Amino acid sequence: MLLLVAILWGSSYVFAKLTIQAGMHSGVINACRGTMCVIAGYLIFHKQINKMTWLDFKLGVLMGTINFLGYFLQTDALRYTTPAKNAFLTTLYVAIAPLILWLFWHERPQRKTYFAVALAIIGMAVITNVANTGLQLNFGDFLTVVSAIFWALQLIFFGKYAPKVSSPWVVIFMIGLCQGTFGWITTGLFERTNLTQIHWVQALIPLAILAIVVTFLAQGMQITAQQYTDATSAGLLLMLESFFASTMSVIMGYDPLTPQLIWGGLILLLANAIMQVNFQDVPFLRKPKFQE
């Protein structure tokens, strides 16, 4: 199930790019996908949603707001960068999360975190080609890195607070509600003049896939599946999202298959794998136990 989630999440970068090519901006994309998610969620899980508690509502608004900011920045970044770079740079959230836990929750990171963060920075430098161009991040790359901070926050809040809600589908419903609400507000304030330039027929199919399959179904599957597997296995499987995103982006012609893309992506994946693996569970790395 988690492997299927990774494939769906990976495909979302290309579908988001297709909606942008249809003339949509980030605000209206998130507004429409959030609205569709709310409608689908309520039609299928209205019994659980009708029993929403005050705690469910508060945690749902918190996690929904974080989710919207991550999606908004990540989607807007696709106007300036490619799906593969967007996907790979997003994986920085796995290295960022422990640092946020240390700063705000005083949970000291493991020693491997420092090495993983250094690798992630090197990977980002390779994939954005700063060695040749200097320290000049593409604006889309910069937005993607900022969005990774919000994905790190979502990872933290999902782990700490999602188990306290009455149903995972209540969380998904609230995420869709916040995404739709904030998306329409953003559209009304900043994107009204763009609405007449949108090719709605061209945008409808990828938008529906983003809303129902990626936002609603995949996130619900993730929360459900993680009840039956350990965190390391889940993290390693979900990390394949960037691999599937880049593969689809190259196939669709958005990205050329360059050495920078391959090596930078592999380094970022290695950094994330280091963050996920518990080296004390690796047999040949265990410290020997001496018997008296």
PDB file of C-alpha atoms in Angstrom:
ATOM      1  CA  MET A   1       0.000   0.000   0.000  1.00  0.00           C
ATOM      2  CA  LEU A   2       2.838   2.404   0.850  1.00  0.00           C
ATOM      3  CA  LEU A   3       4.597   1.582  -2.423  1.00  0.00           C
ATOM      4  CA  LEU A   4       1.382   2.506  -4.255  1.00  0.00           C
ATOM      5  CA  VAL A   5       1.249   5.770  -2.228  1.00  0.00           C
ATOM      6  CA  ALA A   6       4.812   6.573  -3.330  1.00  0.00           C
ATOM      7  CA  ILE A   7       3.865   5.965  -6.980  1.00  0.00           C
ATOM      8  CA  LEU A   8       0.767   8.179  -6.660  1.00  0.00           C
ATOM      9  CA  TRP A   9       2.708  10.959  -4.931  1.00  0.00           C
ATOM     10  CA  GLY A  10       5.447  10.728  -7.537  1.00  0.00           C
ATOM     11  CA  SER A  11       2.906  11.070 -10.344  1.00  0.00           C
ATOM     12  CA  SER A  12       1.396  14.156  -8.684  1.00  0.00           C
ATOM     13  CA  TYR A  13       4.309  16.366  -9.785  1.00  0.00           C
ATOM     14  CA  VAL A  14       3.563  15.712 -13.447  1.00  0.00           C
ATOM     15  CA  PHE A  15      -0.200  16.182 -12.972  1.00  0.00           C
ATOM     16  CA  ALA A  16       0.458  19.466 -11.142  1.00  0.00           C
ATOM     17  CA  LYS A  17       2.692  20.568 -14.019  1.00  0.00           C
ATOM     18  CA  LEU A  18      -0.142  19.740 -16.476  1.00  0.00           C
ATOM     19  CA  THR A  19      -2.606  21.939 -14.559  1.00  0.00           C
ATOM     20  CA  ILE A  20      -0.076  24.790 -14.579  1.00  0.00           C
ATOM     21  CA  GLN A  21       0.362  24.390 -18.338  1.00  0.00           C
ATOM     22  CA  ALA A  22      -3.438  24.716 -18.602  1.00  0.00           C
ATOM     23  CA  GLY A  23      -3.067  28.238 -17.170  1.00  0.00           C
ATOM     24  CA  MET A  24      -3.804  27.559 -13.501  1.00  0.00           C
ATOM     25  CA  HIS A  25      -1.835  29.160 -10.681  1.00  0.00           C
ATOM     26  CA  SER A  26      -1.162  27.608  -7.291  1.00  0.00           C
ATOM     27  CA  GLY A  27      -4.072  29.257  -5.468  1.00  0.00           C
ATOM     28  CA  VAL A  28      -6.826  28.012  -7.767  1.00  0.00           C
ATOM     29  CA  ILE A  29      -5.188  24.576  -8.111  1.00  0.00           C
ATOM     30  CA  ASN A  30      -5.265  24.108  -4.341  1.00  0.00           C
ATOM     31  CA  ALA A  31      -8.746  25.633  -4.118  1.00  0.00           C
ATOM     32  CA  CYS A  32     -10.185  23.160  -6.630  1.00  0.00           C
ATOM     33  CA  ARG A  33      -8.339  20.097  -5.343  1.00  0.00           C
ATOM     34  CA  GLY A  34      -9.321  20.918  -1.746  1.00  0.00           C
ATOM     35  CA  THR A  35     -12.983  21.386  -2.710  1.00  0.00           C
ATOM     36  CA  MET A  36     -13.042  18.099  -4.644  1.00  0.00           C
ATOM     37  CA  CYS A  37     -11.348  16.316  -1.733  1.00  0.00           C
ATOM     38  CA  VAL A  38     -13.956  17.641   0.739  1.00  0.00           C
ATOM     39  CA  ILE A  39     -16.861  16.544  -1.467  1.00  0.00           C
ATOM     40  CA  ALA A  40     -15.426  13.044  -2.058  1.00  0.00           C
ATOM     41  CA  GLY A  41     -14.484  12.683   1.615  1.00  0.00           C
ATOM     42  CA  TYR A  42     -17.902  13.659   2.925  1.00  0.00           C
ATOM     43  CA  LEU A  43     -19.785  11.470   0.445  1.00  0.00           C
ATOM     44  CA  ILE A  44     -17.801   8.386   1.472  1.00  0.00           C
ATOM     45  CA  PHE A  45     -17.007   9.006   5.167  1.00  0.00           C
ATOM     46  CA  HIS A  46     -19.817  11.301   6.339  1.00  0.00           C
ATOM     47  CA  LYS A  47     -20.580   9.088   9.366  1.00  0.00           C
ATOM     48  CA  GLN A  48     -17.072   9.514  10.793  1.00  0.00           C
ATOM     49  CA  ILE A  49     -16.923  13.197   9.821  1.00  0.00           C
ATOM     50  CA  ASN A  50     -20.286  13.948  11.489  1.00  0.00           C
ATOM     51  CA  LYS A  51     -18.818  12.624  14.756  1.00  0.00           C
ATOM     52  CA  MET A  52     -15.878  15.073  14.610  1.00  0.00           C
ATOM     53  CA  THR A  53     -14.793  16.272  18.070  1.00  0.00           C
ATOM     54  CA  TRP A  54     -13.470  19.703  19.029  1.00  0.00           C
ATOM     55  CA  LEU A  55      -9.975  18.165  19.310  1.00  0.00           C
ATOM     56  CA  ASP A  56     -10.371  16.693  15.809  1.00  0.00           C
ATOM     57  CA  PHE A  57     -11.304  20.142  14.498  1.00  0.00           C
ATOM     58  CA  LYS A  58      -8.386  21.978  16.150  1.00  0.00           C
ATOM     59  CA  LEU A  59      -5.783  19.420  15.075  1.00  0.00           C
ATOM     60  CA  GLY A  60      -7.350  19.249  11.611  1.00  0.00           C
ATOM     61  CA  VAL A  61      -7.099  23.021  11.132  1.00  0.00           C
ATOM     62  CA  LEU A  62      -3.469  23.002  12.337  1.00  0.00           C
ATOM     63  CA  MET A  63      -2.404  20.139  10.082  1.00  0.00           C
ATOM     64  CA  GLY A  64      -4.552  21.415   7.210  1.00  0.00           C
ATOM     65  CA  THR A  65      -2.922  24.854   7.345  1.00  0.00           C
ATOM     66  CA  ILE A  66       0.572  23.354   7.342  1.00  0.00           C
ATOM     67  CA  ASN A  67      -0.422  21.064   4.471  1.00  0.00           C
ATOM     68  CA  PHE A  68      -1.811  23.992   2.431  1.00  0.00           C
ATOM     69  CA  LEU A  69       1.359  26.058   2.844  1.00  0.00           C
ATOM     70  CA  GLY A  70       3.490  23.097   1.772  1.00  0.00           C
ATOM     71  CA  TYR A  71       1.316  22.368  -1.271  1.00  0.00           C
ATOM     72  CA  PHE A  72       0.941  26.026  -2.248  1.00  0.00           C
ATOM     73  CA  LEU A  73       4.689  26.706  -2.271  1.00  0.00           C
ATOM     74  CA  GLN A  74       5.526  23.377  -3.872  1.00  0.00           C
ATOM     75  CA  THR A  75       2.919  23.834  -6.625  1.00  0.00           C
ATOM     76  CA  ASP A  76       3.855  27.456  -7.268  1.00  0.00           C
ATOM     77  CA  ALA A  77       7.494  26.398  -7.584  1.00  0.00           C
ATOM     78  CA  LEU A  78       6.556  24.287 -10.626  1.00  0.00           C
ATOM     79  CA  ARG A  79       6.013  27.491 -12.613  1.00  0.00           C
ATOM     80  CA  TYR A  80       9.780  28.095 -12.405  1.00  0.00           C
ATOM     81  CA  THR A  81      11.369  24.650 -12.075  1.00  0.00           C
ATOM     82  CA  THR A  82      10.917  21.101 -13.377  1.00  0.00           C
ATOM     83  CA  PRO A  83       8.998  18.225 -11.728  1.00  0.00           C
ATOM     84  CA  ALA A  84      12.163  16.178 -11.103  1.00  0.00           C
ATOM     85  CA  LYS A  85      14.030  19.000  -9.322  1.00  0.00           C
ATOM     86  CA  ASN A  86      10.854  19.872  -7.435  1.00  0.00           C
ATOM     87  CA  ALA A  87      10.482  16.265  -6.259  1.00  0.00           C
ATOM     88  CA  PHE A  88      14.103  15.730  -5.289  1.00  0.00           C
ATOM     89  CA  LEU A  89      14.430  19.009  -3.375  1.00  0.00           C
ATOM     90  CA  THR A  90      11.197  18.223  -1.521  1.00  0.00           C
ATOM     91  CA  THR A  91      12.912  15.158  -0.022  1.00  0.00           C
ATOM     92  CA  LEU A  92      14.963  17.529   2.128  1.00  0.00           C
ATOM     93  CA  TYR A  93      12.047  17.468   4.611  1.00  0.00           C
ATOM     94  CA  VAL A  94      13.311  14.175   6.072  1.00  0.00           C
ATOM     95  CA  ALA A  95      16.609  15.837   7.029  1.00  0.00           C
ATOM     96  CA  ILE A  96      14.930  19.085   8.150  1.00  0.00           C
ATOM     97  CA  ALA A  97      12.427  17.421  10.516  1.00  0.00           C
ATOM     98  CA  PRO A  98      14.976  16.331  13.176  1.00  0.00           C
ATOM     99  CA  LEU A  99      16.454  19.832  13.269  1.00  0.00           C
ATOM    100  CA  ILE A 100      13.007  21.350  13.909  1.00  0.00           C
ATOM    101  CA  LEU A 101      12.402  18.781  16.658  1.00  0.00           C
ATOM    102  CA  TRP A 102      15.696  19.805  18.264  1.00  0.00           C
ATOM    103  CA  LEU A 103      15.001  23.562  18.065  1.00  0.00           C
ATOM    104  CA  PHE A 104      11.374  23.608  19.238  1.00  0.00           C
ATOM    105  CA  TRP A 105      10.816  20.326  21.097  1.00  0.00           C
ATOM    106  CA  HIS A 106      14.375  19.962  22.437  1.00  0.00           C
ATOM    107  CA  GLU A 107      14.629  16.426  21.061  1.00  0.00           C
ATOM    108  CA  ARG A 108      18.328  16.123  20.319  1.00  0.00           C
ATOM    109  CA  PRO A 109      19.025  14.640  16.868  1.00  0.00           C
ATOM    110  CA  GLN A 110      21.078  11.500  16.442  1.00  0.00           C
ATOM    111  CA  ARG A 111      24.681  11.858  15.303  1.00  0.00           C
ATOM    112  CA  LYS A 112      23.822  10.500  11.857  1.00  0.00           C
ATOM    113  CA  THR A 113      21.580  13.569  11.328  1.00  0.00           C
ATOM    114  CA  TYR A 114      24.572  15.889  10.882  1.00  0.00           C
ATOM    115  CA  PHE A 115      26.051  13.633   8.199  1.00  0.00           C
ATOM    116  CA  ALA A 116      22.674  13.277   6.456  1.00  0.00           C
ATOM    117  CA  VAL A 117      22.096  17.054   6.410  1.00  0.00           C
ATOM    118  CA  ALA A 118      25.562  17.628   4.943  1.00  0.00           C
ATOM    119  CA  LEU A 119      24.834  15.029   2.242  1.00  0.00           C
ATOM    120  CA  ALA A 120      21.458  16.636   1.508  1.00  0.00           C
ATOM    121  CA  ILE A 121      23.088  20.047   1.005  1.00  0.00           C
ATOM    122  CA  ILE A 122      25.662  18.488  -1.340  1.00  0.00           C
ATOM    123  CA  GLY A 123      22.866  16.749  -3.252  1.00  0.00           C
ATOM    124  CA  MET A 124      20.936  20.003  -3.560  1.00  0.00           C
ATOM    125  CA  ALA A 125      24.087  21.749  -4.836  1.00  0.00           C
ATOM    126  CA  VAL A 126      24.639  19.063  -7.485  1.00  0.00           C
ATOM    127  CA  ILE A 127      21.049  18.896  -8.705  1.00  0.00           C
ATOM    128  CA  THR A 128      20.747  22.706  -8.969  1.00  0.00           C
ATOM    129  CA  ASN A 129      24.160  22.906 -10.688  1.00  0.00           C
ATOM    130  CA  VAL A 130      25.554  25.568  -8.312  1.00  0.00           C
ATOM    131  CA  ALA A 131      29.079  24.310  -8.979  1.00  0.00           C
ATOM    132  CA  ASN A 132      28.897  25.826 -12.465  1.00  0.00           C
ATOM    133  CA  THR A 133      26.495  28.724 -11.898  1.00  0.00           C
ATOM    134  CA  GLY A 134      27.547  29.793  -8.385  1.00  0.00           C
ATOM    135  CA  LEU A 135      25.209  30.037  -5.413  1.00  0.00           C
ATOM    136  CA  GLN A 136      22.188  30.984  -7.521  1.00  0.00           C
ATOM    137  CA  LEU A 137      19.138  28.911  -6.692  1.00  0.00           C
ATOM    138  CA  ASN A 138      16.375  29.061  -9.245  1.00  0.00           C
ATOM    139  CA  PHE A 139      13.365  30.857  -7.679  1.00  0.00           C
ATOM    140  CA  GLY A 140      11.361  27.659  -8.085  1.00  0.00           C
ATOM    141  CA  ASP A 141      14.104  25.708  -6.306  1.00  0.00           C
ATOM    142  CA  PHE A 142      14.019  28.223  -3.443  1.00  0.00           C
ATOM    143  CA  LEU A 143      10.228  27.894  -3.092  1.00  0.00           C
ATOM    144  CA  THR A 144      10.578  24.111  -3.097  1.00  0.00           C
ATOM    145  CA  VAL A 145      13.125  24.196  -0.255  1.00  0.00           C
ATOM    146  CA  VAL A 146      10.807  26.460   1.783  1.00  0.00           C
ATOM    147  CA  SER A 147       7.918  24.067   1.107  1.00  0.00           C
ATOM    148  CA  ALA A 148      10.112  21.238   2.433  1.00  0.00           C
ATOM    149  CA  ILE A 149      10.099  22.999   5.826  1.00  0.00           C
ATOM    150  CA  PHE A 150       6.310  22.747   5.935  1.00  0.00           C
ATOM    151  CA  TRP A 151       6.430  19.092   4.849  1.00  0.00           C
ATOM    152  CA  ALA A 152       8.838  18.503   7.746  1.00  0.00           C
ATOM    153  CA  LEU A 153       6.342  20.177  10.092  1.00  0.00           C
ATOM    154  CA  GLN A 154       3.555  17.997   8.708  1.00  0.00           C
ATOM    155  CA  LEU A 155       5.663  14.882   9.300  1.00  0.00           C
ATOM    156  CA  ILE A 156       6.193  15.963  12.919  1.00  0.00           C
ATOM    157  CA  PHE A 157       2.563  16.882  13.602  1.00  0.00           C
ATOM    158  CA  PHE A 158       1.264  13.742  11.898  1.00  0.00           C
ATOM    159  CA  GLY A 159       3.494  11.643  14.132  1.00  0.00           C
ATOM    160  CA  LYS A 160       2.677  13.516  17.342  1.00  0.00           C
ATOM    161  CA  TYR A 161      -1.013  14.367  16.968  1.00  0.00           C
ATOM    162  CA  ALA A 162      -2.695  12.315  14.217  1.00  0.00           C
ATOM    163  CA  PRO A 163      -3.092   9.256  16.517  1.00  0.00           C
ATOM    164  CA  LYS A 164      -5.219  11.425  18.853  1.00  0.00           C
ATOM    165  CA  VAL A 165      -7.977  12.080  16.288  1.00  0.00           C
ATOM    166  CA  SER A 166     -11.071   9.872  16.103  1.00  0.00           C
ATOM    167  CA  SER A 167     -10.533   8.831  12.457  1.00  0.00           C
ATOM    168  CA  PRO A 168      -7.780   9.350   9.848  1.00  0.00           C
ATOM    169  CA  TRP A 169     -10.469  10.335   7.328  1.00  0.00           C
ATOM    170  CA  VAL A 170     -11.457  13.243   9.576  1.00  0.00           C
ATOM    171  CA  VAL A 171      -7.868  14.529   9.199  1.00  0.00           C
ATOM    172  CA  ILE A 172      -8.014  14.103   5.412  1.00  0.00           C
ATOM    173  CA  PHE A 173     -11.370  15.927   5.309  1.00  0.00           C
ATOM    174  CA  MET A 174      -9.991  18.837   7.353  1.00  0.00           C
ATOM    175  CA  ILE A 175      -6.866  18.995   5.191  1.00  0.00           C
ATOM    176  CA  GLY A 176      -9.088  19.282   2.111  1.00  0.00           C
ATOM    177  CA  LEU A 177     -11.279  21.899   3.831  1.00  0.00           C
ATOM    178  CA  CYS A 178      -8.284  24.080   4.751  1.00  0.00           C
ATOM    179  CA  GLN A 179      -6.734  23.602   1.336  1.00  0.00           C
ATOM    180  CA  GLY A 180      -9.952  24.649  -0.400  1.00  0.00           C
ATOM    181  CA  THR A 181     -10.674  27.583   1.926  1.00  0.00           C
ATOM    182  CA  PHE A 182      -7.183  29.077   1.815  1.00  0.00           C
ATOM    183  CA  GLY A 183      -6.958  28.334  -1.902  1.00  0.00           C
ATOM    184  CA  TRP A 184     -10.116  30.302  -2.714  1.00  0.00           C
ATOM    185  CA  ILE A 185      -8.972  33.178  -0.488  1.00  0.00           C
ATOM    186  CA  THR A 186      -5.615  33.255  -2.286  1.00  0.00           C
ATOM    187  CA  THR A 187      -7.360  33.094  -5.659  1.00  0.00           C
ATOM    188  CA  GLY A 188      -9.688  35.953  -4.755  1.00  0.00           C
ATOM    189  CA  LEU A 189      -6.871  38.163  -3.514  1.00  0.00           C
ATOM    190  CA  PHE A 190      -4.127  37.481  -6.058  1.00  0.00           C
ATOM    191  CA  GLU A 191      -5.313  35.387  -9.015  1.00  0.00           C
ATOM    192  CA  ARG A 192      -8.675  36.771 -10.157  1.00  0.00           C
ATOM    193  CA  THR A 193      -7.262  38.215 -13.384  1.00  0.00           C
ATOM    194  CA  ASN A 194      -5.773  34.827 -14.239  1.00  0.00           C
ATOM    195  CA  LEU A 195      -9.105  32.933 -14.120  1.00  0.00           C
ATOM    196  CA  THR A 196     -10.113  33.957 -17.647  1.00  0.00           C
ATOM    197  CA  GLN A 197      -6.851  32.558 -19.046  1.00  0.00           C
ATOM    198  CA  ILE A 198      -7.396  29.033 -17.696  1.00  0.00           C
ATOM    199  CA  HIS A 199      -8.162  26.192 -20.111  1.00  0.00           C
ATOM    200  CA  TRP A 200     -10.624  24.449 -17.770  1.00  0.00           C
ATOM    201  CA  VAL A 201     -11.262  21.403 -19.963  1.00  0.00           C
ATOM    202  CA  GLN A 202      -7.516  20.739 -20.266  1.00  0.00           C
ATOM    203  CA  ALA A 203      -7.031  21.169 -16.496  1.00  0.00           C
ATOM    204  CA  LEU A 204     -10.015  19.115 -15.314  1.00  0.00           C
ATOM    205  CA  ILE A 205      -8.632  15.566 -15.585  1.00  0.00           C
ATOM    206  CA  PRO A 206      -5.194  16.156 -13.938  1.00  0.00           C
ATOM    207  CA  LEU A 207      -6.933  18.330 -11.320  1.00  0.00           C
ATOM    208  CA  ALA A 208      -9.424  15.574 -10.462  1.00  0.00           C
ATOM    209  CA  ILE A 209      -6.575  13.066 -10.172  1.00  0.00           C
ATOM    210  CA  LEU A 210      -4.688  15.418  -7.830  1.00  0.00           C
ATOM    211  CA  ALA A 211      -7.769  15.975  -5.679  1.00  0.00           C
ATOM    212  CA  ILE A 212      -9.332  12.539  -5.376  1.00  0.00           C
ATOM    213  CA  VAL A 213      -6.479  10.099  -6.001  1.00  0.00           C
ATOM    214  CA  VAL A 214      -3.466  11.985  -4.589  1.00  0.00           C
ATOM    215  CA  THR A 215      -4.862  14.300  -1.902  1.00  0.00           C
ATOM    216  CA  PHE A 216      -7.746  12.152  -0.665  1.00  0.00           C
ATOM    217  CA  LEU A 217      -6.969   8.514  -1.380  1.00  0.00           C
ATOM    218  CA  ALA A 218      -3.153   8.441  -1.091  1.00  0.00           C
ATOM    219  CA  GLN A 219      -2.999  10.365   2.203  1.00  0.00           C
ATOM    220  CA  GLY A 220      -5.725   8.182   3.682  1.00  0.00           C
ATOM    221  CA  MET A 221      -3.850   5.072   2.525  1.00  0.00           C
ATOM    222  CA  GLN A 222      -0.641   6.381   4.125  1.00  0.00           C
ATOM    223  CA  ILE A 223      -2.225   6.958   7.528  1.00  0.00           C
ATOM    224  CA  THR A 224      -3.941   3.548   7.371  1.00  0.00           C
ATOM    225  CA  ALA A 225      -0.897   1.614   6.130  1.00  0.00           C
ATOM    226  CA  GLN A 226       1.485   3.007   8.739  1.00  0.00           C
ATOM    227  CA  GLN A 227      -0.535   1.196  11.416  1.00  0.00           C
ATOM    228  CA  TYR A 228       0.751  -2.100  10.001  1.00  0.00           C
ATOM    229  CA  THR A 229       4.421  -1.387   9.361  1.00  0.00           C
ATOM    230  CA  ASP A 230       7.406   0.074  11.178  1.00  0.00           C
ATOM    231  CA  ALA A 231       8.561   3.659  10.643  1.00  0.00           C
ATOM    232  CA  THR A 232      11.801   2.678   8.877  1.00  0.00           C
ATOM    233  CA  SER A 233      10.056   0.559   6.239  1.00  0.00           C
ATOM    234  CA  ALA A 234       7.399   3.233   5.725  1.00  0.00           C
ATOM    235  CA  GLY A 235       9.976   6.010   5.334  1.00  0.00           C
ATOM    236  CA  LEU A 236      12.096   4.066   2.870  1.00  0.00           C
ATOM    237  CA  LEU A 237       9.077   3.167   0.741  1.00  0.00           C
ATOM    238  CA  LEU A 238       7.610   6.687   0.716  1.00  0.00           C
ATOM    239  CA  MET A 239      11.028   8.074  -0.161  1.00  0.00           C
ATOM    240  CA  LEU A 240      10.672   6.370  -3.571  1.00  0.00           C
ATOM    241  CA  GLU A 241       8.214   9.179  -4.404  1.00  0.00           C
ATOM    242  CA  SER A 242      11.034  11.304  -5.816  1.00  0.00           C
ATOM    243  CA  PHE A 243      12.311   8.382  -7.932  1.00  0.00           C
ATOM    244  CA  PHE A 244       8.887   7.840  -9.517  1.00  0.00           C
ATOM    245  CA  ALA A 245       8.423  11.603  -9.995  1.00  0.00           C
ATOM    246  CA  SER A 246      11.743  11.972 -11.790  1.00  0.00           C
ATOM    247  CA  THR A 247      11.161   8.873 -13.919  1.00  0.00           C
ATOM    248  CA  MET A 248       7.780  10.188 -15.072  1.00  0.00           C
ATOM    249  CA  SER A 249       9.194  13.681 -15.628  1.00  0.00           C
ATOM    250  CA  VAL A 250      11.960  12.342 -17.892  1.00  0.00           C
ATOM    251  CA  ILE A 251       9.470  10.121 -19.776  1.00  0.00           C
ATOM    252  CA  MET A 252       7.085  13.080 -20.279  1.00  0.00           C
ATOM    253  CA  GLY A 253       9.940  15.252 -21.543  1.00  0.00           C
ATOM    254  CA  TYR A 254       9.971  17.839 -18.739  1.00  0.00           C
ATOM    255  CA  ASP A 255      13.482  16.903 -17.625  1.00  0.00           C
ATOM    256  CA  PRO A 256      16.522  15.756 -19.602  1.00  0.00           C
ATOM    257  CA  LEU A 257      18.348  12.771 -18.135  1.00  0.00           C
ATOM    258  CA  THR A 258      21.503  14.657 -17.060  1.00  0.00           C
ATOM    259  CA  PRO A 259      24.382  13.475 -14.824  1.00  0.00           C
ATOM    260  CA  GLN A 260      23.512  16.276 -12.341  1.00  0.00           C
ATOM    261  CA  LEU A 261      19.953  14.979 -12.033  1.00  0.00           C
ATOM    262  CA  ILE A 262      21.096  11.384 -11.526  1.00  0.00           C
ATOM    263  CA  TRP A 263      23.937  12.025  -9.048  1.00  0.00           C
ATOM    264  CA  GLY A 264      22.224  14.836  -7.163  1.00  0.00           C
ATOM    265  CA  GLY A 265      19.096  12.740  -6.809  1.00  0.00           C
ATOM    266  CA  LEU A 266      21.032   9.682  -5.634  1.00  0.00           C
ATOM    267  CA  ILE A 267      22.854  11.756  -2.995  1.00  0.00           C
ATOM    268  CA  LEU A 268      19.566  13.198  -1.714  1.00  0.00           C
ATOM    269  CA  LEU A 269      18.039   9.713  -1.593  1.00  0.00           C
ATOM    270  CA  LEU A 270      21.101   8.452   0.309  1.00  0.00           C
ATOM    271  CA  ALA A 271      20.767  11.298   2.822  1.00  0.00           C
ATOM    272  CA  ASN A 272      17.132  10.406   3.385  1.00  0.00           C
ATOM    273  CA  ALA A 273      17.911   6.680   3.653  1.00  0.00           C
ATOM    274  CA  ILE A 274      20.488   7.424   6.360  1.00  0.00           C
ATOM    275  CA  MET A 275      17.808   9.359   8.267  1.00  0.00           C
ATOM    276  CA  GLN A 276      15.382   6.446   8.047  1.00  0.00           C
ATOM    277  CA  VAL A 277      17.594   3.456   8.871  1.00  0.00           C
ATOM    278  CA  ASN A 278      18.270   2.472  12.477  1.00  0.00           C
ATOM    279  CA  PHE A 279      21.879   1.301  12.228  1.00  0.00           C
ATOM    280  CA  GLN A 280      21.649  -0.491  15.576  1.00  0.00           C
ATOM    281  CA  ASP A 281      19.292  -2.957  13.881  1.00  0.00           C
ATOM    282  CA  VAL A 282      21.802  -3.761  11.116  1.00  0.00           C
ATOM    283  CA  PRO A 283      23.351  -7.114  12.162  1.00  0.00           C
ATOM    284  CA  PHE A 284      27.000  -6.451  11.203  1.00  0.00           C
ATOM    285  CA  LEU A 285      26.915  -2.975  12.826  1.00  0.00           C
ATOM    286  CA  ARG A 286      25.674  -4.144  16.207  1.00  0.00           C
ATOM    287  CA  LYS A 287      28.036  -3.886  19.097  1.00  0.00           C
ATOM    288  CA  PRO A 288      29.000  -7.349  20.337  1.00  0.00           C
ATOM    289  CA  LYS A 289      27.621  -8.378  23.717  1.00  0.00           C
ATOM    290  CA  PHE A 290      30.229  -9.983  25.921  1.00  0.00           C
ATOM    291  CA  GLN A 291      29.099 -12.680  28.328  1.00  0.00           C
ATOM    292  CA  GLU A 292      30.656 -12.928  31.743  1.00  0.00           C
TER     293      GLU A 292
END
